[in-house]
mmCIF file of C-alpha atoms and ligand atoms in Angstrom:
data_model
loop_
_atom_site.group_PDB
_atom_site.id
_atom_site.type_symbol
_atom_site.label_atom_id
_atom_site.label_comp_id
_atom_site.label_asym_id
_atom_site.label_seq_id
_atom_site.Cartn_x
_atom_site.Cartn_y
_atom_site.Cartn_z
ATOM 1 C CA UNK A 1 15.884 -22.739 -26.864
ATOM 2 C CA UNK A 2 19.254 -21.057 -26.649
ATOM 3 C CA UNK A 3 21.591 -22.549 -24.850
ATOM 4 C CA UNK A 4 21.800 -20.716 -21.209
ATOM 5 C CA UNK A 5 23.737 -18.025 -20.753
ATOM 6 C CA UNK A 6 24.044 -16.986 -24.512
ATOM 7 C CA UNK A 7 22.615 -13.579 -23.686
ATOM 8 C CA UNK A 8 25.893 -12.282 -22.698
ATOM 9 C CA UNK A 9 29.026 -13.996 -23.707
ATOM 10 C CA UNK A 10 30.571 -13.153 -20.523
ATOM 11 C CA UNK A 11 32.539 -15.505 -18.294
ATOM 12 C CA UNK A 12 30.430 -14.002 -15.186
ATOM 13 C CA UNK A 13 27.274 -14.561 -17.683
ATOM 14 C CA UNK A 14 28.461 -18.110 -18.281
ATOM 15 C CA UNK A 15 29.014 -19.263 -14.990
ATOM 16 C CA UNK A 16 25.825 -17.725 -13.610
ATOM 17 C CA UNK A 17 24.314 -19.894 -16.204
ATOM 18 C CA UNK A 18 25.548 -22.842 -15.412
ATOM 19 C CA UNK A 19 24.777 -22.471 -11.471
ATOM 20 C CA UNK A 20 21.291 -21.520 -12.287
ATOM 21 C CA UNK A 21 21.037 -24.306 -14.653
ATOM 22 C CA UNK A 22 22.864 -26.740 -12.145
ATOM 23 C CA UNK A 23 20.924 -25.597 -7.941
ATOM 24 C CA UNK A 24 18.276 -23.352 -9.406
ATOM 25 C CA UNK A 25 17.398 -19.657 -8.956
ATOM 26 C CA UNK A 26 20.088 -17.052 -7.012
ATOM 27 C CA UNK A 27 18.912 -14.029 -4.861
ATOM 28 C CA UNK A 28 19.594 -11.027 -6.431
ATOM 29 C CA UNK A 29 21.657 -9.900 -4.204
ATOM 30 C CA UNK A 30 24.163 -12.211 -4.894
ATOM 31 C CA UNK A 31 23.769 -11.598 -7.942
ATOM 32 C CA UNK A 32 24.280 -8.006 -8.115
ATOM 33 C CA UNK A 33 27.230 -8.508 -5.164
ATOM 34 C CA UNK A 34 28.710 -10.446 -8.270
ATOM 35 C CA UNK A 35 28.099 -8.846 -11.157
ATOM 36 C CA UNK A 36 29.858 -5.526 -9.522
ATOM 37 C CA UNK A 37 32.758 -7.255 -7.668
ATOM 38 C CA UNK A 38 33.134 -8.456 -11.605
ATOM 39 C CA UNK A 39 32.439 -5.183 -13.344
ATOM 40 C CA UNK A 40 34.737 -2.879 -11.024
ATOM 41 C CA UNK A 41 37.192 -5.515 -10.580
ATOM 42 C CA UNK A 42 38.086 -5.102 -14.721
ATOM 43 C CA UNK A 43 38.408 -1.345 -15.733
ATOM 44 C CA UNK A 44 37.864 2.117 -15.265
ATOM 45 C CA UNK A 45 34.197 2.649 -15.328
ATOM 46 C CA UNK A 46 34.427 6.604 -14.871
ATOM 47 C CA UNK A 47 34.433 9.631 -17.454
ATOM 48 C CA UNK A 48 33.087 10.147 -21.254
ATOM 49 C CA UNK A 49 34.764 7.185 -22.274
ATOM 50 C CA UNK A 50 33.475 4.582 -19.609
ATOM 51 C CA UNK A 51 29.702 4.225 -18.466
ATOM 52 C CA UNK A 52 29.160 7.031 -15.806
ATOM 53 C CA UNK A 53 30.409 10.565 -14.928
ATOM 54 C CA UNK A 54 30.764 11.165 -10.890
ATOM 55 C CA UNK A 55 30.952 14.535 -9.381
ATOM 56 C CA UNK A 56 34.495 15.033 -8.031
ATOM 57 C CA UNK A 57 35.070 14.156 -12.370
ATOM 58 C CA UNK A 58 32.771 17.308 -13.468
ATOM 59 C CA UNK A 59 34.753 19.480 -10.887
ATOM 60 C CA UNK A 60 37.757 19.768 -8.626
ATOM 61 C CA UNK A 61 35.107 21.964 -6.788
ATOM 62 C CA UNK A 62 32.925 19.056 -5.028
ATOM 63 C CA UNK A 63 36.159 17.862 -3.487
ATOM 64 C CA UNK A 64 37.584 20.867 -2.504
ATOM 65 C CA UNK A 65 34.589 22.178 -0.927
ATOM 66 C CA UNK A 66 34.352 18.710 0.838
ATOM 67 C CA UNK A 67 38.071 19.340 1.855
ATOM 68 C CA UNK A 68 37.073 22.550 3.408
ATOM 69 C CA UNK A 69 33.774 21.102 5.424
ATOM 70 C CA UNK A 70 36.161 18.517 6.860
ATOM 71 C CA UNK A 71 38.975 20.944 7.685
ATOM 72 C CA UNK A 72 36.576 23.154 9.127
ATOM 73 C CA UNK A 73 34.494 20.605 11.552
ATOM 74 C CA UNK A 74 38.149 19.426 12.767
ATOM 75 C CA UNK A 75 39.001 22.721 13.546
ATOM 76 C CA UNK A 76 36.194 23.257 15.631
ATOM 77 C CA UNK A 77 36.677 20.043 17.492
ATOM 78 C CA UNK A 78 39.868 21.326 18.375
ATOM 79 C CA UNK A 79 42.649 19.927 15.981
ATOM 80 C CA UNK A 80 42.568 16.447 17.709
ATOM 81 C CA UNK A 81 46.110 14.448 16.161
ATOM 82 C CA UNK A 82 46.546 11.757 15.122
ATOM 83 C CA UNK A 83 43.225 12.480 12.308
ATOM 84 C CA UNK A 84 42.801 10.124 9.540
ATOM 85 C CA UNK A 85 41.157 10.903 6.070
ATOM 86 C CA UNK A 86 39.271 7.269 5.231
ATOM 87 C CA UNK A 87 37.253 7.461 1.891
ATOM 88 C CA UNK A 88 35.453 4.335 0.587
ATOM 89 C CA UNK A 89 35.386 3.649 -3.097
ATOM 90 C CA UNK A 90 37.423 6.437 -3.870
ATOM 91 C CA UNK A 91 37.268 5.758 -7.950
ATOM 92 C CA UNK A 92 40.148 7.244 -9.773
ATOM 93 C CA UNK A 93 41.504 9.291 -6.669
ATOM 94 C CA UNK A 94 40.407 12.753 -7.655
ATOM 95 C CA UNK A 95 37.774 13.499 -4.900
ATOM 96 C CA UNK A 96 40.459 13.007 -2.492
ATOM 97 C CA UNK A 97 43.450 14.598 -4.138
ATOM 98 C CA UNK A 98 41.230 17.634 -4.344
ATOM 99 C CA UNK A 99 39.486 17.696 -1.098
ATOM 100 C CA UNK A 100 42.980 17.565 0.443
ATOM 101 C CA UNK A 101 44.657 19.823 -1.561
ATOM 102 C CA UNK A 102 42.267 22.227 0.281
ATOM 103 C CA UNK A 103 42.116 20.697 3.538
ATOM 104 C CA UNK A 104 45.994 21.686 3.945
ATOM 105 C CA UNK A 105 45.922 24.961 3.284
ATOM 106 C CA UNK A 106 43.585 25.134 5.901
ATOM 107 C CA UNK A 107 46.243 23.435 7.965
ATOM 108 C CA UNK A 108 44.671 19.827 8.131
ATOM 109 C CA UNK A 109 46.845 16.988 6.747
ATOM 110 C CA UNK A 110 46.222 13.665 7.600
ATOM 111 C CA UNK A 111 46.944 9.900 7.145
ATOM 112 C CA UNK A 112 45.058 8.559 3.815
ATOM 113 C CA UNK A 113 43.318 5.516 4.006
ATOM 114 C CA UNK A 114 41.442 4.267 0.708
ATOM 115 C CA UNK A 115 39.405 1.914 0.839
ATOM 116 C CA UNK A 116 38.835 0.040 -2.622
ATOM 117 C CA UNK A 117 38.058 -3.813 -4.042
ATOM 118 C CA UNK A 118 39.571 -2.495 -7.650
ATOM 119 C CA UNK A 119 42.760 -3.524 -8.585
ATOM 120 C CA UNK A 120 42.105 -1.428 -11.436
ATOM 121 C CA UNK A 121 41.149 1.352 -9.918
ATOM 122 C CA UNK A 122 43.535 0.888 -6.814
ATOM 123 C CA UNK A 123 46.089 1.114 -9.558
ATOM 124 C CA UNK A 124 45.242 4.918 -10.736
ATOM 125 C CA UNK A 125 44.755 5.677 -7.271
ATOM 126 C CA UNK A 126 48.245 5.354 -6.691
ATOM 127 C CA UNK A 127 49.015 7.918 -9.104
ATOM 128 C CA UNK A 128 46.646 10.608 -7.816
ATOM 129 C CA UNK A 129 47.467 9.570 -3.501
ATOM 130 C CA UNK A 130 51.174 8.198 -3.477
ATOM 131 C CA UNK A 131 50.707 8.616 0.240
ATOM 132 C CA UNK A 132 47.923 6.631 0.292
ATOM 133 C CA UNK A 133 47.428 3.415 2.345
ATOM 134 C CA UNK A 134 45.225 0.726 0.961
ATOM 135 C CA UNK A 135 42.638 -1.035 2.393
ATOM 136 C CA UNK A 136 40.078 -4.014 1.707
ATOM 137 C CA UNK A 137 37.450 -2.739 4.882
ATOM 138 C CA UNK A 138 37.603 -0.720 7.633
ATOM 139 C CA UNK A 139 39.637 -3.311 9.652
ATOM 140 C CA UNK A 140 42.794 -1.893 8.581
ATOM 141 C CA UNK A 141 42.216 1.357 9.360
ATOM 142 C CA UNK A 142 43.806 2.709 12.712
ATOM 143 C CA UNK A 143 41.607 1.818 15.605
ATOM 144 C CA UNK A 144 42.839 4.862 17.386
ATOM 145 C CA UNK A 145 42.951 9.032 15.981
ATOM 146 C CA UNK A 146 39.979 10.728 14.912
ATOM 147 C CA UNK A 147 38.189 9.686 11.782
ATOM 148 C CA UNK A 148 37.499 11.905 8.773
ATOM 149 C CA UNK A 149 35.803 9.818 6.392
ATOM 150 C CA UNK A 150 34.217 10.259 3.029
ATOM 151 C CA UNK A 151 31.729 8.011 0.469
ATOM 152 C CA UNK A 152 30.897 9.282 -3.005
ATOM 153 C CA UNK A 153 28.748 7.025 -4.929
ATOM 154 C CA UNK A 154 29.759 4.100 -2.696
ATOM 155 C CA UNK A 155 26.652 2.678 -1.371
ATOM 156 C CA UNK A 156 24.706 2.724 -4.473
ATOM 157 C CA UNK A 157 26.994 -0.007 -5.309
ATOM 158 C CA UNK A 158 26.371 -2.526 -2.957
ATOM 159 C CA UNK A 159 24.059 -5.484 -3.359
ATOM 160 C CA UNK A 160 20.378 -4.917 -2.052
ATOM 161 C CA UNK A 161 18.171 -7.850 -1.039
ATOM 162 C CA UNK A 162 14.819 -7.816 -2.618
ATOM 163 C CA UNK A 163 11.711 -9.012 -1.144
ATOM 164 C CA UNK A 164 8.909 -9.336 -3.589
ATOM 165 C CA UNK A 165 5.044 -9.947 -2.096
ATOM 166 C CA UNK A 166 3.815 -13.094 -3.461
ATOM 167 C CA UNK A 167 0.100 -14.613 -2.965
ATOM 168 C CA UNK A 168 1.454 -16.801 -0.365
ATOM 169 C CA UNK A 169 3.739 -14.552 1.541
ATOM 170 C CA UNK A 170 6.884 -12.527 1.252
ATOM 171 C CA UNK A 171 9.060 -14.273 -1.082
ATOM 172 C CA UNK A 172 12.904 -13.554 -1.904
ATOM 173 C CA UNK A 173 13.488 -12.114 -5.409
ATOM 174 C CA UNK A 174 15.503 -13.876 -7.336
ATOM 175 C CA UNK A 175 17.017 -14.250 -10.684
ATOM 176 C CA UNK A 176 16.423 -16.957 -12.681
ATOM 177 C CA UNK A 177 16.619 -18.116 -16.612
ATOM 178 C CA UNK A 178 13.985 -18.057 -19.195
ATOM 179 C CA UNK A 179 13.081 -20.567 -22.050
ATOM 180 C CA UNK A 180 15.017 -17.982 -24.545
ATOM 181 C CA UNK A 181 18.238 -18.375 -22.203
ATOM 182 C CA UNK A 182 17.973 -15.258 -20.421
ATOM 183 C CA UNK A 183 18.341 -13.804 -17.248
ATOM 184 C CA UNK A 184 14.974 -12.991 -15.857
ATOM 185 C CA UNK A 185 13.662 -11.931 -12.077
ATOM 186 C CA UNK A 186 11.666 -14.819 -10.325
ATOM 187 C CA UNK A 187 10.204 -15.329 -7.078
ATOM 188 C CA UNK A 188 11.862 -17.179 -4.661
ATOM 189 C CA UNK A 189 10.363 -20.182 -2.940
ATOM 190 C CA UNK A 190 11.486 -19.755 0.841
ATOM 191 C CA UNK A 191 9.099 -18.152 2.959
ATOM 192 C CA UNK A 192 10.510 -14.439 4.480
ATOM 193 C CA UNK A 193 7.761 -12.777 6.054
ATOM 194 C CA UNK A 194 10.062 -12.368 9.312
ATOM 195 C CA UNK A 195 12.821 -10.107 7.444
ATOM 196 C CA UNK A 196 9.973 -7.755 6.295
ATOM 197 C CA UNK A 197 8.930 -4.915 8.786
ATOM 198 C CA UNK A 198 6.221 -5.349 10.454
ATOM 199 C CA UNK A 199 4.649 -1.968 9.147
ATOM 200 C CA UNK A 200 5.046 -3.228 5.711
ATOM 201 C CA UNK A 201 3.914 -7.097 6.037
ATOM 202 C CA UNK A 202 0.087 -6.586 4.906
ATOM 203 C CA UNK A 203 1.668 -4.742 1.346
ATOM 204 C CA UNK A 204 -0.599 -5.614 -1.470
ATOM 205 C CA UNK A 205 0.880 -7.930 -3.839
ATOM 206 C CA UNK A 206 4.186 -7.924 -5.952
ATOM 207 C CA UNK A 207 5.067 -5.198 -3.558
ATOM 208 C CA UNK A 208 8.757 -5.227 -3.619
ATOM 209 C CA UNK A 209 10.559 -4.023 -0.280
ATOM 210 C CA UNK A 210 14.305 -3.359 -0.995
ATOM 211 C CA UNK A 211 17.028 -3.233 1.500
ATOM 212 C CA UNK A 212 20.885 -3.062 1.617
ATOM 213 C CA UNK A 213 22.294 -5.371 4.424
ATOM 214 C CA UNK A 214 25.596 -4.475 2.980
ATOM 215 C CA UNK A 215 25.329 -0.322 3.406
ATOM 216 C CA UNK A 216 23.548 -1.073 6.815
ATOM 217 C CA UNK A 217 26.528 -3.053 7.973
ATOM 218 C CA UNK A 218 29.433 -0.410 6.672
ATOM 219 C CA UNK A 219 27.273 2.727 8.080
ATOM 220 C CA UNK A 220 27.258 1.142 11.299
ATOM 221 C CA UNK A 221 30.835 0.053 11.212
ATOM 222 C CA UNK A 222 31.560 3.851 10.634
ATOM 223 C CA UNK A 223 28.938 4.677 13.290
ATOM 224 C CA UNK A 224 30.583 2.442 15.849
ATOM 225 C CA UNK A 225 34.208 3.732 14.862
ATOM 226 C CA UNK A 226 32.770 7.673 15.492
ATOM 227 C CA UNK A 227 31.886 6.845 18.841
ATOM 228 C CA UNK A 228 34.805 5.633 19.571
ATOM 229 C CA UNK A 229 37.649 7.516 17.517
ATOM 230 C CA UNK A 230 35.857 10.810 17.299
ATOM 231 C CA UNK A 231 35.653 12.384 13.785
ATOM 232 C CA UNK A 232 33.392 13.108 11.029
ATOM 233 C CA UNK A 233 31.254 11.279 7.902
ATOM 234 C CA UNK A 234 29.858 11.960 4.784
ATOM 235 C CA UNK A 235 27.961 10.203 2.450
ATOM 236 C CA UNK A 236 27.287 11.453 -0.759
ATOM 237 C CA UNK A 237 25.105 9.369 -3.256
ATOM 238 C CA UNK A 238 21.770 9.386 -5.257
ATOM 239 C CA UNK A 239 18.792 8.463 -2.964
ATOM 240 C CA UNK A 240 15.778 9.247 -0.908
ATOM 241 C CA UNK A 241 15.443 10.528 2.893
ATOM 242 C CA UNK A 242 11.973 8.396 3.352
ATOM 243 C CA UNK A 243 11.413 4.674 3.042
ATOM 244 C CA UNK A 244 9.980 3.252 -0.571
ATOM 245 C CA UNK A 245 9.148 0.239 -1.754
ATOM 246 C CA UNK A 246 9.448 -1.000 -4.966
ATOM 247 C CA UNK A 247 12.983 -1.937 -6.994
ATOM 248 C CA UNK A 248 15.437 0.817 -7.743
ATOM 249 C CA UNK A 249 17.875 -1.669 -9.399
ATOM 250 C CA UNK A 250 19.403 -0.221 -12.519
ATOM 251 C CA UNK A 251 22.002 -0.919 -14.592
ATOM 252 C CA UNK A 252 24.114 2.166 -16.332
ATOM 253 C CA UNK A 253 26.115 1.405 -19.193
ATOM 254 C CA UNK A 254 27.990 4.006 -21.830
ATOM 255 C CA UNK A 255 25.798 6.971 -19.793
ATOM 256 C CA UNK A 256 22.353 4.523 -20.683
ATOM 257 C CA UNK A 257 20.473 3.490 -18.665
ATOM 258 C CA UNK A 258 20.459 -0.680 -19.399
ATOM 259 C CA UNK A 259 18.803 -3.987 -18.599
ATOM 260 C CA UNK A 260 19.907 -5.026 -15.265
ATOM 261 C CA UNK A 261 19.580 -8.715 -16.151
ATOM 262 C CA UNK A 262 21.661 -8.371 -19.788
ATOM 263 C CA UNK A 263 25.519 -8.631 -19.422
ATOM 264 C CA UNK A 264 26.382 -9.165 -15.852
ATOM 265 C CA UNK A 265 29.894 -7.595 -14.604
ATOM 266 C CA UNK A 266 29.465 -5.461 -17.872
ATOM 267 C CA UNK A 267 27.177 -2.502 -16.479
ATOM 268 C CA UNK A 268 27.671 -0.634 -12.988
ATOM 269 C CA UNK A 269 24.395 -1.905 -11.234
ATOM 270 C CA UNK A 270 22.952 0.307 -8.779
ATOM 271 C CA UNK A 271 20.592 1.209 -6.641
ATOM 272 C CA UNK A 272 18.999 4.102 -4.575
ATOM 273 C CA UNK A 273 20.393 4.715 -1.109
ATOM 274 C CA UNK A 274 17.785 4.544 1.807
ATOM 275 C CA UNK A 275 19.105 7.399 3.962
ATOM 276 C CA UNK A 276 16.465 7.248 6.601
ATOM 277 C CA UNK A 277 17.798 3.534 6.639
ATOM 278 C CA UNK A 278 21.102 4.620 6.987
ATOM 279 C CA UNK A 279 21.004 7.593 9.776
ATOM 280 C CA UNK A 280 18.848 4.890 11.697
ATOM 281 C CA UNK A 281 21.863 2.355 11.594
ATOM 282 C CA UNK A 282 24.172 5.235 12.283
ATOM 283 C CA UNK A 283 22.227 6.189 15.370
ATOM 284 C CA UNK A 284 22.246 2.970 16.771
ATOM 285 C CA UNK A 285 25.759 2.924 17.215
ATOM 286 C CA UNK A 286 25.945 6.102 19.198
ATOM 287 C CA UNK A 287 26.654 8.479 16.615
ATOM 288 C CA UNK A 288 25.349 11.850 15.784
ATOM 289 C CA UNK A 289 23.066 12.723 12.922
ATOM 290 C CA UNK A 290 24.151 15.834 11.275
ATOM 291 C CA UNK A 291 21.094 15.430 8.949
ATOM 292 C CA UNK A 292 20.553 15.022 5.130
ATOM 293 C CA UNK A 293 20.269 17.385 2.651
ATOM 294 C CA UNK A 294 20.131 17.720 -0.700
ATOM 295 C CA UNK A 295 23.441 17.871 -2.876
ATOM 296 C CA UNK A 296 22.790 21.275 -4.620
ATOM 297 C CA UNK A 297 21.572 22.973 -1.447
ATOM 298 C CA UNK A 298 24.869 21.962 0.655
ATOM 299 C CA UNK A 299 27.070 22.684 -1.909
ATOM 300 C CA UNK A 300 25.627 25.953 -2.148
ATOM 301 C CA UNK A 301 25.588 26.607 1.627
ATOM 302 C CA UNK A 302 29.800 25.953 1.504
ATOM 303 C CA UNK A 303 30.000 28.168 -1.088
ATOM 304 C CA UNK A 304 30.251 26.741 -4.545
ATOM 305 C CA UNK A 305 29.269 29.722 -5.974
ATOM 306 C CA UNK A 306 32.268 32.076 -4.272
ATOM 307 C CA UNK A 307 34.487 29.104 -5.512
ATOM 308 C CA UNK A 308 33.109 28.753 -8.815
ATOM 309 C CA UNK A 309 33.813 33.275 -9.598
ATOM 310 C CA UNK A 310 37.605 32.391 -7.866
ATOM 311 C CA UNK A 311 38.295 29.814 -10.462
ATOM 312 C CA UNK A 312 36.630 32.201 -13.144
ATOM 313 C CA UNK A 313 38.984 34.922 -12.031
ATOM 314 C CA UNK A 314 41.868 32.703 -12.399
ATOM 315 C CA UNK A 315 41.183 31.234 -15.617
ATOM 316 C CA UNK A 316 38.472 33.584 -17.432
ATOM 317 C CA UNK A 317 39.193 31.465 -20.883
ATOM 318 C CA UNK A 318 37.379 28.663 -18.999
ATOM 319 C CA UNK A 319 33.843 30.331 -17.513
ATOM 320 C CA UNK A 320 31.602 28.796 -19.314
ATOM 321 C CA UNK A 321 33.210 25.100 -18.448
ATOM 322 C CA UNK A 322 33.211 25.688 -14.874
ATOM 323 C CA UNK A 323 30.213 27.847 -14.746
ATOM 324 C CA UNK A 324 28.339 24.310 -16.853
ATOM 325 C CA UNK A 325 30.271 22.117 -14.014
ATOM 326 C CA UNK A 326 28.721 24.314 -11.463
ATOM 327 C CA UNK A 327 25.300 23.702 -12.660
ATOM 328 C CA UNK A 328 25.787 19.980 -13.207
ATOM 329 C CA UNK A 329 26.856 19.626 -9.702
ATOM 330 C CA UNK A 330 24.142 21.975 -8.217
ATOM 331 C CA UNK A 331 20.907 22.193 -10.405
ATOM 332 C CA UNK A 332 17.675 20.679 -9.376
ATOM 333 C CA UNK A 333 17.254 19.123 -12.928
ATOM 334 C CA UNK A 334 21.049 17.448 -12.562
ATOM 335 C CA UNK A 335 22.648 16.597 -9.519
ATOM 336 C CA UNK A 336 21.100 18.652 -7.281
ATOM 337 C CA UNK A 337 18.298 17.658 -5.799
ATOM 338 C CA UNK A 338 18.605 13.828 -6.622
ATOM 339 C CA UNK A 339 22.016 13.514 -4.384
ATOM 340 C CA UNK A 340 22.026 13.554 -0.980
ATOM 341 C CA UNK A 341 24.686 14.377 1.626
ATOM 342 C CA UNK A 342 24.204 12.984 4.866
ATOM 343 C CA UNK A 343 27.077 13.881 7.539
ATOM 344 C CA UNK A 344 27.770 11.769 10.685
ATOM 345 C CA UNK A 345 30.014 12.829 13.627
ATOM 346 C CA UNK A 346 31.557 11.545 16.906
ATOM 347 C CA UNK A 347 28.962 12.902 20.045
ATOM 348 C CA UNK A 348 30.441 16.160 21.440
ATOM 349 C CA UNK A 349 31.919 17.019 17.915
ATOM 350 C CA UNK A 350 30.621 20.833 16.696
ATOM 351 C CA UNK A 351 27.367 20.513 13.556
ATOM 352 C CA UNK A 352 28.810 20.300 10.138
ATOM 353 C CA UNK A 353 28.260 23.625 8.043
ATOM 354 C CA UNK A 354 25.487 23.175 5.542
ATOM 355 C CA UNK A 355 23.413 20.593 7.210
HETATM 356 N N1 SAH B 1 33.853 7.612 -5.319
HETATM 357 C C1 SAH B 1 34.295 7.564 -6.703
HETATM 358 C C2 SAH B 1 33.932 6.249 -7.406
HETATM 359 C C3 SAH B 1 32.497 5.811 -7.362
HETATM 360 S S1 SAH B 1 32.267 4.246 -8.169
HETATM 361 C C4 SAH B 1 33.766 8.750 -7.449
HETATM 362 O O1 SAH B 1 32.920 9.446 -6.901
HETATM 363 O O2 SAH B 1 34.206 8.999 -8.566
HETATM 364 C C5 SAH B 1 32.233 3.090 -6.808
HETATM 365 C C6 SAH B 1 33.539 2.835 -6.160
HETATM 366 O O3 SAH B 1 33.359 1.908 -5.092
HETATM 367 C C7 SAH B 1 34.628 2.253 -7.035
HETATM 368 O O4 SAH B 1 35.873 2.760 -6.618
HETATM 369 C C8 SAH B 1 34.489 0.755 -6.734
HETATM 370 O O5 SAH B 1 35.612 0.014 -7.098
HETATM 371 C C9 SAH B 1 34.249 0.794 -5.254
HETATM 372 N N2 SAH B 1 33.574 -0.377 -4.691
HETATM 373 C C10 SAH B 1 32.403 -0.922 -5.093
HETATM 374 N N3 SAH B 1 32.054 -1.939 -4.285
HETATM 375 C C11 SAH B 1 33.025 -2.033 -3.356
HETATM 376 C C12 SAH B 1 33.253 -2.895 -2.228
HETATM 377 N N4 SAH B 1 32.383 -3.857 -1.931
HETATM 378 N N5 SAH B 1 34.365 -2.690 -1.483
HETATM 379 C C13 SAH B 1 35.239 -1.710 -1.780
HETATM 380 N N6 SAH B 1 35.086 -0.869 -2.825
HETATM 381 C C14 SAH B 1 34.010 -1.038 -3.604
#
């Protein structure tokens, strides 16, 4: 036997190894709470050169249009002041140095709050929003002006809770360490029938029902601060607008998809975003469902396509790039019909265009 741990030489790998070794099995949500807080913590994880390619990095298009939707909703609400831009996870900066690039020529500039855990990323952040305001959670942001807030690929990254139907009962799913010294998925031993839905409880076994306490709690937080503030939401992410069980966990690493277990804090570990979980927590704090709809459709609806012959126009030399960025952001076989938008706003503020 190897000693634990020895499948990644990581310092996260090692001292997962040692508390495993030391109290037993953790949940996998801590686990994957960890292993991110690690991996984002340390680098850059965006672009050809890192492990994944977001949207607003194919195209200043996705965050201009985005610009636009939000300029245009607080337009119709009737230019409230003071209005804050809040965006969660906001990466390297570029979705919201483009989407308000076009937000003030349609005359809305407001107050930047980012929201981001990354030093790292916090860091080039800085260079893209000088203007910006940092934040560790929505605490810090102004508890009074109307909130424009945005979330690209943010709750994917959040730790789900797994809850895996053993032949006694619901079980937690947890991660444990095999005889060769790796990191494998075990069942838990505590019973937790009670935190699985009643509609789901009689699930034939090794059923695995997967939730997100974590995007519940910030999509209600946003929710709560809708009602109150007024404004507008948008979460953008790769997901499903019905319930499913069974895991979603992946790990993405150099474009691959990779072993979650192998390497923790060295891939981005993610998950599928339950939006029908997420309007419901929305809802419950008073505010308005715009609905959800897939990426490619909305993008489409705000007029990608105008936006994509104006930048053609401009710079014919580069058609075919932006006419392949186009199709990467929009195409049912790329982004298009996996990513969702869902939109959120205060009760009494106008629909959101394209929903
Ligand atoms: N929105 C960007 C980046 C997506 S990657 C884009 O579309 O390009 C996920 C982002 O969420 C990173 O900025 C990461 O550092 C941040 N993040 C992940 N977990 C977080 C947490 N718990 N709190 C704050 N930021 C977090």
């Amino acid at each position: 036997m190897k000693a634990p741990g020895t499948n990644g030489e990581g310092a996260l790998a090692t001292a997962f190894a040692r508390l495993i070794g030391n109290f037993g099995p953790i949940s996998v949500m801590r686990y994957m709470g960890e292993a991110n807080a690690h991996y984002y913590a340390s680098r850059d994880p965006l672009g050809a050169a890192g492990d994944f390619v977001t949207a607003p990095e194919i195209s200043q298009m996705f965050g201009e249009l985005i610009g636009l939707w939000l300029a245009d909703i607080w337009q119709r609400a009737g230019r409230p002041e003071p209005v804050h831009y809040v965006e969660l996870g906001p990466g390297r900066g570029t979705l919201a140095r483009d989407a308000l690039r076009a937000a003030a020529k349609a005359g809305l500039v407001p107050q930047v709050h980012l929201i981001e855990a990354s030093p790292a990323l916090r860091t080039l952040q800085r260079e893209a929003m000088p203007q910006a305001r940092w934040h560790d959670d929505l605490t810090g942001v102004p508890g009074d002006g109307a909130i424009l807030l945005v979330a690209n690929e943010f709750l994917d990254a959040l730790p789900v809770r797994q809850l895996v139907r053993a032949e006694a009962g619901w079980r937690e799913r947890m991660v444990g360490i095999d005889g060769e010294g790796r990191f494998r998925p075990v069942i838990g031993d505590c019973p937790m029938d009670a935190a699985v839905p009643e509609s789901l409880r009689g699930a034939g076994t090794d059923t695995i029902v997967e939730t997100c306490p974590a995007a519940a709690a910030i999509v209600s937080e946003v929710a709560t601060r809708l009602a109150a503030q007024g404004g507008a939401a948008l979460f953008i992410d790769y997901g499903h607008t019905e319930f499913r069980t069974g895991s979603t966990l992946q790990a993405i690493r150099a474009h691959r998809k990779a072993d979650p277990f192998t390497d923790p804090g060295k891939a981005d570990l993610t998950t599928l975003v339950d939006f029908a979980g997420m309007a419901e927590a929305a809802r419950k704090q008073g505010a308005c469902w715009l609905g959800t709809v897939e990426q490619g459709a909305w993008l489409q609806a705000l007029g990608l396509n105008a936006r994509a012959e104006a930048l053609t126009r401009a710079a014919p030399t580069q058609a075919a790039a932006i006419e392949a960025a186009r199709n990467r952001l929009a195409a049912p076989d790329q982004m298009g019909t996996l990513f969702k938008v869902m939109g959120l706003a205060a009760p009494g503020w106008p629909a959101g265009a394209g929903f």
